[in-house]
Structure formats: structure tokens, C-alpha cells
């Protein structure tokens, strides 16, 4: 029961990573177009908060990895857009 916040904090960015990889490489055709690049702005702060709660409860590495994974995934769409604008133009 104590590992549930840490597990959820890992599960959120894992699912988002699968959606982003699918968006970039078009593995399975989905009709959600650019939403995988918007979802991290909404869901990653929630996942990081759950990871922080889990880390405060029992100081496990699972929660710490969840916090780091959520922060990295939160920054990814920003970097993706900046690099896209710098290389492809406006």
C-alpha cells in the first residue's frame, strides 16, 4: 500500500513516453495528433507530486526515479519545440 504513489509516479511518464514515441515514429495510427506533446504539461506535475509523497512516506528509490522521470518528461516537449523551431524555422 505504501508503494502505490511511487508506482503511479513511474506509470504516468511510462505511458506518456509510449504515446510520444508513437507520435514521433507513427507506429500505430492514432487520432490524437499533437496531444502526446501536451499531456506531459498536465500529467507530469501530478506524477511528480505523487512521487514526492511516496518519497516522503518511505524514502524508496522507486519514488525518486518517478520524480526524476516526470521532471525530464515535463521538459521534453519544451526542448522538442525549441529544437524544432531552431532547425526547421517558424
JSON list of C-alpha atoms in Angstrom, two decimals:
[
{"chain": "A", "resi": 1, "resn": "UNK", "atom": "CA", "xyz": [0.00, 0.00, 0.00]},
{"chain": "A", "resi": 2, "resn": "UNK", "atom": "CA", "xyz": [2.89, 2.38, 0.67]},
{"chain": "A", "resi": 3, "resn": "UNK", "atom": "CA", "xyz": [4.46, 1.82, -2.75]},
{"chain": "A", "resi": 4, "resn": "UNK", "atom": "CA", "xyz": [1.36, 2.86, -4.72]},
{"chain": "A", "resi": 5, "resn": "UNK", "atom": "CA", "xyz": [2.27, 6.58, -5.10]},
{"chain": "A", "resi": 6, "resn": "UNK", "atom": "CA", "xyz": [5.76, 5.63, -6.29]},
{"chain": "A", "resi": 7, "resn": "UNK", "atom": "CA", "xyz": [4.33, 3.09, -8.71]},
{"chain": "A", "resi": 8, "resn": "UNK", "atom": "CA", "xyz": [1.86, 5.59, -10.13]},
{"chain": "A", "resi": 9, "resn": "UNK", "atom": "CA", "xyz": [4.62, 8.20, -10.43]},
{"chain": "A", "resi": 10, "resn": "UNK", "atom": "CA", "xyz": [6.50, 5.73, -12.65]},
{"chain": "A", "resi": 11, "resn": "UNK", "atom": "CA", "xyz": [3.41, 4.60, -14.56]},
{"chain": "A", "resi": 12, "resn": "UNK", "atom": "CA", "xyz": [2.34, 8.10, -15.68]},
{"chain": "A", "resi": 13, "resn": "UNK", "atom": "CA", "xyz": [5.55, 9.02, -17.53]},
{"chain": "A", "resi": 14, "resn": "UNK", "atom": "CA", "xyz": [5.90, 5.48, -18.88]},
{"chain": "A", "resi": 15, "resn": "UNK", "atom": "CA", "xyz": [2.53, 5.70, -20.63]},
{"chain": "A", "resi": 16, "resn": "UNK", "atom": "CA", "xyz": [3.31, 9.23, -21.82]},
{"chain": "A", "resi": 17, "resn": "UNK", "atom": "CA", "xyz": [6.66, 8.08, -23.20]},
{"chain": "A", "resi": 18, "resn": "UNK", "atom": "CA", "xyz": [4.94, 5.34, -25.19]},
{"chain": "A", "resi": 19, "resn": "UNK", "atom": "CA", "xyz": [2.49, 7.92, -26.59]},
{"chain": "A", "resi": 20, "resn": "UNK", "atom": "CA", "xyz": [5.30, 10.32, -27.50]},
{"chain": "A", "resi": 21, "resn": "UNK", "atom": "CA", "xyz": [7.37, 7.61, -29.20]},
{"chain": "A", "resi": 22, "resn": "UNK", "atom": "CA", "xyz": [4.26, 6.58, -31.14]},
{"chain": "A", "resi": 23, "resn": "UNK", "atom": "CA", "xyz": [3.68, 10.23, -32.10]},
{"chain": "A", "resi": 24, "resn": "UNK", "atom": "CA", "xyz": [7.25, 10.67, -33.33]},
{"chain": "A", "resi": 25, "resn": "UNK", "atom": "CA", "xyz": [7.56, 7.40, -35.27]},
{"chain": "A", "resi": 26, "resn": "UNK", "atom": "CA", "xyz": [3.87, 6.78, -36.13]},
{"chain": "A", "resi": 27, "resn": "UNK", "atom": "CA", "xyz": [3.94, 3.13, -35.06]},
{"chain": "A", "resi": 28, "resn": "UNK", "atom": "CA", "xyz": [0.18, 2.88, -34.54]},
{"chain": "A", "resi": 29, "resn": "UNK", "atom": "CA", "xyz": [-2.13, 5.38, -36.20]},
{"chain": "A", "resi": 30, "resn": "UNK", "atom": "CA", "xyz": [-3.96, 7.35, -33.51]},
{"chain": "A", "resi": 31, "resn": "UNK", "atom": "CA", "xyz": [-6.27, 10.31, -33.98]},
{"chain": "A", "resi": 32, "resn": "UNK", "atom": "CA", "xyz": [-4.85, 12.33, -31.07]},
{"chain": "A", "resi": 33, "resn": "UNK", "atom": "CA", "xyz": [-2.38, 14.28, -33.30]},
{"chain": "A", "resi": 34, "resn": "UNK", "atom": "CA", "xyz": [-0.30, 16.62, -31.09]},
{"chain": "A", "resi": 35, "resn": "UNK", "atom": "CA", "xyz": [-1.81, 15.73, -27.73]},
{"chain": "A", "resi": 36, "resn": "UNK", "atom": "CA", "xyz": [1.08, 13.48, -26.63]},
{"chain": "A", "resi": 37, "resn": "UNK", "atom": "CA", "xyz": [3.23, 16.62, -26.52]},
{"chain": "A", "resi": 38, "resn": "UNK", "atom": "CA", "xyz": [0.64, 18.45, -24.38]},
{"chain": "A", "resi": 39, "resn": "UNK", "atom": "CA", "xyz": [-0.16, 15.65, -21.91]},
{"chain": "A", "resi": 40, "resn": "UNK", "atom": "CA", "xyz": [3.17, 15.98, -20.02]},
{"chain": "A", "resi": 41, "resn": "UNK", "atom": "CA", "xyz": [2.32, 19.58, -19.06]},
{"chain": "A", "resi": 42, "resn": "UNK", "atom": "CA", "xyz": [-0.81, 18.31, -17.30]},
{"chain": "A", "resi": 43, "resn": "UNK", "atom": "CA", "xyz": [0.12, 14.86, -16.01]},
{"chain": "A", "resi": 44, "resn": "UNK", "atom": "CA", "xyz": [3.83, 15.13, -15.12]},
{"chain": "A", "resi": 45, "resn": "UNK", "atom": "CA", "xyz": [3.33, 17.60, -12.25]},
{"chain": "A", "resi": 46, "resn": "UNK", "atom": "CA", "xyz": [0.74, 15.20, -10.83]},
{"chain": "A", "resi": 47, "resn": "UNK", "atom": "CA", "xyz": [3.16, 12.28, -11.21]},
{"chain": "A", "resi": 48, "resn": "UNK", "atom": "CA", "xyz": [6.00, 14.26, -9.62]},
{"chain": "A", "resi": 49, "resn": "UNK", "atom": "CA", "xyz": [3.76, 15.22, -6.69]},
{"chain": "A", "resi": 50, "resn": "UNK", "atom": "CA", "xyz": [2.79, 11.56, -6.20]},
{"chain": "A", "resi": 51, "resn": "UNK", "atom": "CA", "xyz": [6.45, 10.60, -6.36]},
{"chain": "A", "resi": 52, "resn": "UNK", "atom": "CA", "xyz": [7.27, 13.25, -3.77]},
{"chain": "A", "resi": 53, "resn": "UNK", "atom": "CA", "xyz": [4.51, 11.97, -1.47]},
{"chain": "A", "resi": 54, "resn": "UNK", "atom": "CA", "xyz": [5.76, 8.41, -1.90]},
{"chain": "A", "resi": 55, "resn": "UNK", "atom": "CA", "xyz": [9.32, 9.51, -1.22]},
{"chain": "A", "resi": 56, "resn": "UNK", "atom": "CA", "xyz": [8.26, 11.30, 1.97]},
{"chain": "A", "resi": 57, "resn": "UNK", "atom": "CA", "xyz": [6.36, 8.21, 3.14]},
{"chain": "A", "resi": 58, "resn": "UNK", "atom": "CA", "xyz": [9.08, 5.59, 2.82]},
{"chain": "A", "resi": 59, "resn": "UNK", "atom": "CA", "xyz": [12.20, 7.01, 1.08]},
{"chain": "A", "resi": 60, "resn": "UNK", "atom": "CA", "xyz": [12.31, 4.39, -1.67]},
{"chain": "A", "resi": 61, "resn": "UNK", "atom": "CA", "xyz": [14.18, 4.59, -4.97]},
{"chain": "A", "resi": 62, "resn": "UNK", "atom": "CA", "xyz": [11.03, 3.91, -6.96]},
{"chain": "A", "resi": 63, "resn": "UNK", "atom": "CA", "xyz": [9.54, 7.25, -5.93]},
{"chain": "A", "resi": 64, "resn": "UNK", "atom": "CA", "xyz": [12.82, 9.06, -6.54]},
{"chain": "A", "resi": 65, "resn": "UNK", "atom": "CA", "xyz": [13.06, 7.62, -10.04]},
{"chain": "A", "resi": 66, "resn": "UNK", "atom": "CA", "xyz": [9.43, 8.64, -10.60]},
{"chain": "A", "resi": 67, "resn": "UNK", "atom": "CA", "xyz": [10.18, 12.23, -9.61]},
{"chain": "A", "resi": 68, "resn": "UNK", "atom": "CA", "xyz": [13.19, 12.41, -11.93]},
{"chain": "A", "resi": 69, "resn": "UNK", "atom": "CA", "xyz": [11.36, 10.70, -14.82]},
{"chain": "A", "resi": 70, "resn": "UNK", "atom": "CA", "xyz": [8.42, 13.12, -14.51]},
{"chain": "A", "resi": 71, "resn": "UNK", "atom": "CA", "xyz": [10.68, 16.19, -14.45]},
{"chain": "A", "resi": 72, "resn": "UNK", "atom": "CA", "xyz": [12.62, 15.02, -17.51]},
{"chain": "A", "resi": 73, "resn": "UNK", "atom": "CA", "xyz": [9.40, 14.25, -19.38]},
{"chain": "A", "resi": 74, "resn": "UNK", "atom": "CA", "xyz": [7.95, 17.63, -18.40]},
{"chain": "A", "resi": 75, "resn": "UNK", "atom": "CA", "xyz": [10.94, 19.39, -20.00]},
{"chain": "A", "resi": 76, "resn": "UNK", "atom": "CA", "xyz": [10.98, 17.22, -23.16]},
{"chain": "A", "resi": 77, "resn": "UNK", "atom": "CA", "xyz": [8.13, 18.94, -25.09]},
{"chain": "A", "resi": 78, "resn": "UNK", "atom": "CA", "xyz": [9.67, 22.34, -24.38]},
{"chain": "A", "resi": 79, "resn": "UNK", "atom": "CA", "xyz": [13.03, 21.24, -25.75]},
{"chain": "A", "resi": 80, "resn": "UNK", "atom": "CA", "xyz": [11.32, 19.48, -28.67]},
{"chain": "A", "resi": 81, "resn": "UNK", "atom": "CA", "xyz": [9.60, 22.72, -29.69]},
{"chain": "A", "resi": 82, "resn": "UNK", "atom": "CA", "xyz": [12.71, 24.86, -29.23]},
{"chain": "A", "resi": 83, "resn": "UNK", "atom": "CA", "xyz": [14.89, 22.49, -31.24]},
{"chain": "A", "resi": 84, "resn": "UNK", "atom": "CA", "xyz": [12.19, 22.18, -33.91]},
{"chain": "A", "resi": 85, "resn": "UNK", "atom": "CA", "xyz": [11.95, 25.95, -34.29]},
{"chain": "A", "resi": 86, "resn": "UNK", "atom": "CA", "xyz": [15.74, 26.39, -34.38]},
{"chain": "A", "resi": 87, "resn": "UNK", "atom": "CA", "xyz": [16.27, 23.69, -37.01]},
{"chain": "A", "resi": 88, "resn": "UNK", "atom": "CA", "xyz": [13.12, 23.95, -39.14]},
{"chain": "A", "resi": 89, "resn": "UNK", "atom": "CA", "xyz": [12.21, 27.60, -38.74]},
{"chain": "A", "resi": 90, "resn": "UNK", "atom": "CA", "xyz": [8.95, 29.17, -37.67]}
]
